[in-house]
XYZ file of C-alpha atoms in Angstrom:
217
model
C -3.761 50.773 107.148
C -4.839 54.138 105.720
C -4.112 55.452 102.211
C -1.312 57.759 103.355
C 0.580 54.913 105.005
C 0.215 52.759 101.886
C 1.953 55.386 99.757
C 4.669 55.722 102.403
C 5.337 51.980 102.539
C 5.382 51.676 98.749
C 7.912 54.518 98.573
C 10.076 52.901 101.244
C 9.922 49.545 99.437
C 11.045 51.129 96.173
C 14.010 52.788 97.884
C 14.991 49.459 99.439
C 14.711 47.623 96.116
C 16.964 50.193 94.418
C 19.890 48.978 96.543
C 19.655 45.557 94.862
C 19.927 46.933 91.326
C 23.351 46.733 89.667
C 22.803 48.715 86.466
C 22.151 52.413 86.192
C 18.982 52.619 84.072
C 16.765 50.335 86.219
C 18.143 51.981 89.359
C 17.178 55.472 88.175
C 13.732 54.313 87.054
C 13.000 52.785 90.450
C 14.403 55.879 92.190
C 12.076 58.116 90.166
C 9.086 55.932 91.063
C 10.034 56.212 94.731
C 10.282 60.004 94.346
C 6.720 60.112 92.984
C 5.425 57.934 95.828
C 7.195 60.082 98.427
C 5.802 63.265 96.856
C 2.258 61.874 97.093
C 2.928 60.706 100.651
C 4.326 64.120 101.628
C 1.323 65.966 100.178
C -1.187 63.704 101.929
C 0.657 63.745 105.251
C 1.577 67.451 105.125
C 5.356 66.870 105.326
C 7.046 69.827 103.552
C 10.682 68.660 104.058
C 9.966 65.306 102.375
C 8.020 67.051 99.610
C 10.837 69.499 98.855
C 13.507 66.782 98.992
C 11.823 64.492 96.488
C 10.720 67.331 94.228
C 14.442 68.106 93.917
C 15.534 64.471 93.602
C 13.087 63.626 90.811
C 14.630 65.927 88.140
C 18.111 64.900 89.293
C 17.272 61.225 88.788
C 15.663 62.065 85.440
C 18.834 63.854 84.350
C 20.991 60.883 85.380
C 18.620 58.523 83.571
C 18.967 60.529 80.353
C 22.762 60.522 80.780
C 22.796 56.738 81.232
C 20.528 56.247 78.215
C 22.729 58.460 76.041
C 25.817 56.594 77.225
C 24.294 53.244 76.315
C 23.225 54.576 72.921
C 26.691 55.964 72.176
C 28.373 52.749 73.288
C 25.942 50.562 71.318
C 26.646 52.634 68.212
C 30.383 52.143 68.691
C 29.853 48.389 69.056
C 28.314 48.175 65.583
C 31.884 48.009 64.326
C 34.395 45.315 65.321
C 35.050 45.128 69.060
C 38.251 47.005 69.864
C 39.563 49.450 72.463
C 38.999 52.235 69.921
C 35.354 52.389 70.980
C 36.601 53.972 74.230
C 37.954 57.005 72.360
C 34.781 59.142 72.705
C 35.146 58.817 76.479
C 38.902 59.436 76.651
C 41.178 62.402 77.154
C 44.268 62.381 74.943
C 47.712 62.878 76.504
C 51.318 62.871 75.281
C 54.428 61.798 77.207
C 58.119 61.844 76.299
C 60.404 58.821 76.091
C 61.419 57.518 79.521
C 58.643 59.295 81.393
C 56.569 57.231 83.852
C 52.822 57.139 83.268
C 52.147 55.502 86.613
C 54.257 53.899 89.335
C 53.839 50.693 91.261
C 51.566 51.407 94.241
C 49.774 54.344 92.607
C 45.984 54.453 92.767
C 44.433 52.785 89.713
C 42.149 55.697 88.898
C 42.381 55.394 85.109
C 42.637 52.945 82.228
C 44.967 53.778 79.336
C 45.030 53.119 75.591
C 48.180 53.512 73.483
C 47.382 55.628 70.415
C 50.929 56.069 69.123
C 54.277 54.785 70.366
C 55.190 52.059 72.847
C 54.787 51.652 76.602
C 56.693 49.131 78.700
C 55.686 47.619 82.041
C 58.478 47.132 84.562
C 57.695 43.432 85.095
C 57.232 42.555 81.421
C 59.639 42.244 78.514
C 56.908 42.843 75.944
C 56.111 46.453 74.975
C 52.521 47.631 74.697
C 51.946 49.116 71.252
C 49.307 51.073 69.338
C 45.716 50.053 70.029
C 46.432 48.192 73.270
C 44.993 48.853 76.713
C 47.083 48.946 79.879
C 46.555 49.717 83.559
C 43.757 47.130 83.691
C 44.900 44.862 86.513
C 44.987 47.620 89.106
C 41.375 48.535 88.348
C 40.226 45.016 89.256
C 42.470 44.529 92.289
C 41.080 44.657 95.811
C 43.405 47.531 96.713
C 42.718 49.415 93.446
C 46.455 50.064 93.110
C 48.955 49.277 90.370
C 51.334 46.401 91.113
C 53.575 47.427 88.210
C 55.070 50.603 86.757
C 54.432 51.823 83.207
C 56.834 54.089 81.340
C 57.222 55.366 77.793
C 59.590 53.337 75.631
C 59.201 55.995 72.930
C 57.317 59.257 72.741
C 53.754 58.142 73.394
C 50.314 59.513 72.675
C 47.689 57.751 74.750
C 44.070 57.998 75.817
C 42.919 58.110 79.435
C 39.490 57.131 80.749
C 38.471 57.194 84.422
C 38.237 53.704 85.906
C 34.653 54.322 87.071
C 33.549 55.219 83.546
C 35.495 52.247 82.143
C 33.812 49.818 84.542
C 30.419 51.297 83.733
C 31.021 50.675 80.032
C 32.326 47.160 80.639
C 29.321 46.092 82.705
C 26.838 47.450 80.161
C 28.082 45.421 77.184
C 28.912 41.685 77.496
C 30.926 41.626 74.246
C 33.262 44.343 75.462
C 33.433 42.655 78.865
C 34.654 39.492 77.132
C 37.212 41.496 75.155
C 38.620 43.016 78.359
C 38.624 39.585 79.982
C 40.673 38.092 77.145
C 43.097 41.019 77.186
C 43.780 40.645 80.906
C 44.124 36.859 80.784
C 46.454 36.892 77.769
C 48.690 39.578 79.224
C 48.707 37.996 82.677
C 49.821 34.657 81.245
C 52.185 36.015 78.589
C 55.528 34.128 78.370
C 58.637 36.081 79.265
C 57.053 38.027 82.085
C 59.650 38.647 84.751
C 57.388 38.228 87.754
C 53.863 37.056 88.244
C 51.557 39.959 88.999
C 49.563 39.368 92.166
C 46.897 42.009 91.738
C 43.839 39.831 91.276
C 45.032 36.541 92.669
C 44.465 33.366 90.644
C 43.154 34.914 87.455
C 40.665 32.803 85.508
C 37.833 33.609 83.154
C 35.344 32.517 85.799
C 36.526 34.601 88.732
C 37.145 37.733 86.676
C 33.699 37.443 85.092
C 32.318 37.196 88.613
C 34.253 40.297 89.649
C 32.834 42.253 86.729
C 29.342 41.067 87.545
C 29.594 42.471 91.055
C 30.470 45.993 89.894
């Protein structure tokens, strides 16, 4: 095997290995290494399309790596205080809704996670209002269909924070302590007495199977 082929196979192996990585920082590092190997391969084999492609991909991966590093740094700084949903605030957009207005309906796509900042929110299938400092809209994010199996409406005028579910899941998977906090929140609310109907979104909810679900994200 000649030198050119060696660089090509190394590059291909790095690309393949990147598909087995679950967290963003290692994935970007491996992707950047594969870009370098492909650039060397393209120069030695006189392949301009491959050279141009990976010369463009390298700075893009570097940019995403810096973003991921900054995100981890910001989240780690927030975790220096007591674990609470408030650490999501830097990543949230604030919204206000009037009393009686629906925030989401049963069957809607679970594209966001919500945090009550002021006021009270009530879920259709629960008798217990969700008050200041509490998350809601969690079950739909972890369901197979990624849809809400309940409706949420404003019991009072409500100010709340909204974070995209993808960003929320990224934060959860990067910090085990926050992952455990979310786990406890979902389990406690799912098993709360007085709930009118059992929510079917994530099947038989236990600490073990939800932790496994988070680990696969």
